[in-house]
């Protein structure tokens, strides 16, 4: 199928009142300088988004900032299996619906995250002794119900999240163990049946650079495409850390996936550091944010960037990496950091 830019594809959604009905940078012919990250990205035919949790949306200033500055969002946790199917066959989309409603109300592109991964699964699923037939039926029903519920409302889905180990072998998950590697193709086919217009992604971390893990994804995407499996994108989470160095092969890596005929996106960007944050570290962080942005802009099929939250106030980092933090472009007081201005500059070039 011919390539369509993200916003061209999104235009179909816009007619349904979903996204990007207001794109000031292009709507006024560029006379009024675009101000927000979302506006600047839209002028480049891309989205610039930030994930949110439903709890954050109760913080009025935070929610106002998210809606104002970004033209895309995703749910940090609310669409994961433990939240959406807490008991077998009993679906609960209450929290997910709140995030989707927020996105629609504010004309934001909505990315669905995630239909399946090895974490945040409900106990009934992990504790069951399933046969392959039973687990296949469970997985098909889960994907079908969830994708159908958000049909026409989710621009894209992270269908399978993090299925590979660091060395590029299959991660030993309940799905891989019981169903074998074919579960991935099945998941994409079921998702596509439930919403033929949603862009379907694989998604992982530590795949920003060229190495064994991203090589394995490259081979998988290539073979899925060859088999006619409906896969449309590769998501590069982008959980970076200053102490591990910048992934210098990012642009080349994005391009080699795009060359396979899929979209690419940065899906969970944050750039953490060892605390305390110093001016030097914040300056390096700002450069990295700009460099990731430029890498995406340099690859025609890079459709957009999503931050994993936009502010240090609600970041997952301090709880998971004690002694690290300050990973996002806004600080704990919701004030923009050097990274914010660096992204803005990169999007303006
Ligand atoms: O941000 C999420 C955090 O609130 C959860 O506690 C955590 C559970 O593992 O998952 C976080 O989001 C993850 C995402 O779903 C997949 N990629 C890694 C993200 C950070 O762990």
Tab-separated table of N, CA and C in Angstrom, residues 73-128:
chain	number	residue	atom	x	y	z
A	73	UNK	N	-1.859	11.704	22.692
A	73	UNK	CA	-1.650	11.131	24.017
A	73	UNK	C	-1.897	9.627	23.963
A	74	UNK	N	-1.571	8.968	25.061
A	74	UNK	CA	-1.849	7.545	25.209
A	74	UNK	C	-2.061	7.293	26.690
A	75	UNK	N	-2.633	6.147	27.011
A	75	UNK	CA	-2.872	5.810	28.417
A	75	UNK	C	-1.677	5.030	28.947
A	76	UNK	N	-1.068	5.515	30.019
A	76	UNK	CA	0.129	4.874	30.564
A	76	UNK	C	-0.136	3.470	31.084
A	77	UNK	N	-1.291	3.243	31.654
A	77	UNK	CA	-1.613	1.943	32.251
A	77	UNK	C	-3.026	1.442	31.983
A	78	UNK	N	-3.932	2.333	31.659
A	78	UNK	CA	-5.360	2.016	31.727
A	78	UNK	C	-5.844	1.021	30.680
A	79	UNK	N	-5.064	0.807	29.628
A	79	UNK	CA	-5.511	-0.132	28.604
A	79	UNK	C	-4.761	-1.457	28.664
A	80	UNK	N	-3.996	-1.643	29.719
A	80	UNK	CA	-3.287	-2.915	29.873
A	80	UNK	C	-4.261	-3.991	30.370
A	81	UNK	N	-3.856	-5.227	30.196
A	81	UNK	CA	-4.779	-6.354	30.398
A	81	UNK	C	-5.367	-6.365	31.811
A	82	UNK	N	-4.550	-6.096	32.833
A	82	UNK	CA	-5.062	-6.169	34.216
A	82	UNK	C	-6.193	-5.172	34.430
A	83	UNK	N	-6.131	-4.068	33.665
A	83	UNK	CA	-7.143	-3.021	33.837
A	83	UNK	C	-8.385	-3.299	33.002
A	84	UNK	N	-8.207	-3.868	31.816
A	84	UNK	CA	-9.334	-3.982	30.886
A	84	UNK	C	-10.097	-5.305	30.986
A	85	UNK	N	-9.421	-6.360	31.483
A	85	UNK	CA	-10.138	-7.643	31.645
A	85	UNK	C	-9.751	-8.230	33.002
A	86	UNK	N	-10.188	-7.566	34.080
A	86	UNK	CA	-9.750	-7.960	35.431
A	86	UNK	C	-10.223	-9.351	35.824
A	87	UNK	N	-11.355	-9.779	35.262
A	87	UNK	CA	-11.800	-11.172	35.424
A	87	UNK	C	-12.006	-11.731	34.031
A	88	UNK	N	-11.829	-13.023	33.901
A	88	UNK	CA	-11.936	-13.610	32.563
A	88	UNK	C	-13.294	-13.301	31.931
A	89	UNK	N	-13.222	-12.680	30.770
A	89	UNK	CA	-14.452	-12.399	30.034
A	89	UNK	C	-15.224	-11.189	30.552
A	90	UNK	N	-14.725	-10.549	31.606
A	90	UNK	CA	-15.400	-9.364	32.156
A	90	UNK	C	-14.538	-8.147	31.832
A	91	UNK	N	-15.018	-7.307	30.955
A	91	UNK	CA	-14.211	-6.188	30.464
A	91	UNK	C	-14.605	-4.895	31.161
A	92	UNK	N	-13.594	-4.088	31.436
A	92	UNK	CA	-13.832	-2.807	32.108
A	92	UNK	C	-12.993	-1.738	31.408
A	93	UNK	N	-13.671	-0.895	30.663
A	93	UNK	CA	-12.968	0.153	29.917
A	93	UNK	C	-13.191	1.535	30.542
A	94	UNK	N	-13.638	1.552	31.797
A	94	UNK	CA	-13.991	2.821	32.441
A	94	UNK	C	-12.820	3.801	32.439
A	95	UNK	N	-11.660	3.336	32.902
A	95	UNK	CA	-10.522	4.257	33.013
A	95	UNK	C	-9.960	4.605	31.636
A	96	UNK	N	-9.858	3.608	30.784
A	96	UNK	CA	-9.381	3.867	29.427
A	96	UNK	C	-10.273	4.876	28.717
A	97	UNK	N	-11.567	4.726	28.922
A	97	UNK	CA	-12.510	5.651	28.278
A	97	UNK	C	-12.263	7.092	28.711
A	98	UNK	N	-11.844	7.268	29.963
A	98	UNK	CA	-11.595	8.641	30.439
A	98	UNK	C	-10.422	9.275	29.697
A	99	UNK	N	-9.391	8.486	29.447
A	99	UNK	CA	-8.238	9.027	28.722
A	99	UNK	C	-8.614	9.276	27.255
A	100	UNK	N	-9.360	8.341	26.679
A	100	UNK	CA	-9.785	8.514	25.285
A	100	UNK	C	-10.707	9.732	25.162
A	101	UNK	N	-11.576	9.908	26.132
A	101	UNK	CA	-12.476	11.067	26.114
A	101	UNK	C	-11.666	12.372	26.170
A	102	UNK	N	-10.663	12.389	27.040
A	102	UNK	CA	-9.783	13.564	27.152
A	102	UNK	C	-9.110	13.850	25.809
A	103	UNK	N	-8.632	12.802	25.166
A	103	UNK	CA	-7.952	12.967	23.875
A	103	UNK	C	-8.917	13.528	22.832
A	104	UNK	N	-10.107	12.975	22.774
A	104	UNK	CA	-11.080	13.418	21.757
A	104	UNK	C	-11.514	14.857	22.002
A	105	UNK	N	-11.760	15.158	23.268
A	105	UNK	CA	-12.207	16.505	23.635
A	105	UNK	C	-11.175	17.550	23.213
A	106	UNK	N	-9.916	17.144	23.246
A	106	UNK	CA	-8.844	18.098	22.948
A	106	UNK	C	-8.206	17.867	21.573
A	107	UNK	N	-8.910	17.155	20.726
A	107	UNK	CA	-8.434	16.910	19.352
A	107	UNK	C	-7.031	16.322	19.305
A	108	UNK	N	-6.782	15.358	20.179
A	108	UNK	CA	-5.467	14.717	20.220
A	108	UNK	C	-5.531	13.336	19.575
A	109	UNK	N	-4.485	13.004	18.846
A	109	UNK	CA	-4.330	11.646	18.320
A	109	UNK	C	-4.242	10.701	19.519
A	110	UNK	N	-4.921	9.569	19.462
A	110	UNK	CA	-4.826	8.614	20.571
A	110	UNK	C	-4.132	7.329	20.137
A	111	UNK	N	-3.024	6.995	20.829
A	111	UNK	CA	-2.336	5.711	20.614
A	111	UNK	C	-2.816	4.719	21.671
A	112	UNK	N	-3.150	3.520	21.261
A	112	UNK	CA	-3.562	2.495	22.222
A	112	UNK	C	-2.365	1.694	22.717
A	113	UNK	N	-2.237	1.595	24.024
A	113	UNK	CA	-1.098	0.883	24.634
A	113	UNK	C	-1.607	0.087	25.834
A	114	UNK	N	-1.481	-1.156	25.887
A	114	UNK	CA	-1.011	-2.121	24.900
A	114	UNK	C	-1.886	-3.360	24.982
A	115	UNK	N	-2.063	-4.077	23.899
A	115	UNK	CA	-2.983	-5.222	23.931
A	115	UNK	C	-2.410	-6.407	24.692
A	116	UNK	N	-1.107	-6.600	24.599
A	116	UNK	CA	-0.515	-7.733	25.337
A	116	UNK	C	0.969	-7.525	25.605
A	117	UNK	N	1.357	-7.855	26.838
A	117	UNK	CA	2.776	-7.972	27.178
A	117	UNK	C	2.877	-8.839	28.419
A	118	UNK	N	4.094	-9.061	28.886
A	118	UNK	CA	4.280	-10.023	29.969
A	118	UNK	C	4.048	-9.414	31.345
A	119	UNK	N	3.917	-8.089	31.424
A	119	UNK	CA	3.689	-7.430	32.716
A	119	UNK	C	2.247	-6.978	32.836
A	120	UNK	N	1.844	-6.717	34.050
A	120	UNK	CA	0.517	-6.163	34.323
A	120	UNK	C	-0.590	-7.014	33.698
A	121	UNK	N	-0.405	-8.317	33.836
A	121	UNK	CA	-1.450	-9.269	33.445
A	121	UNK	C	-2.300	-9.570	34.677
A	122	UNK	N	-3.593	-9.864	34.496
A	122	UNK	CA	-4.423	-10.216	35.660
A	122	UNK	C	-4.020	-11.585	36.212
A	123	UNK	N	-4.219	-11.773	37.516
A	123	UNK	CA	-3.839	-13.041	38.156
A	123	UNK	C	-4.556	-14.233	37.542
A	124	UNK	N	-5.826	-14.032	37.193
A	124	UNK	CA	-6.563	-15.188	36.640
A	124	UNK	C	-5.856	-15.742	35.406
A	125	UNK	N	-5.207	-14.838	34.666
A	125	UNK	CA	-4.531	-15.270	33.447
A	125	UNK	C	-3.196	-15.946	33.761
A	126	UNK	N	-2.396	-15.288	34.601
A	126	UNK	CA	-1.060	-15.848	34.884
A	126	UNK	C	-1.150	-17.123	35.731
A	127	UNK	N	-2.191	-17.236	36.554
A	127	UNK	CA	-2.298	-18.410	37.427
A	127	UNK	C	-2.999	-19.599	36.777
A	128	UNK	N	-3.581	-19.386	35.612
A	128	UNK	CA	-4.317	-20.483	34.973
A	128	UNK	C	-3.382	-21.523	34.366
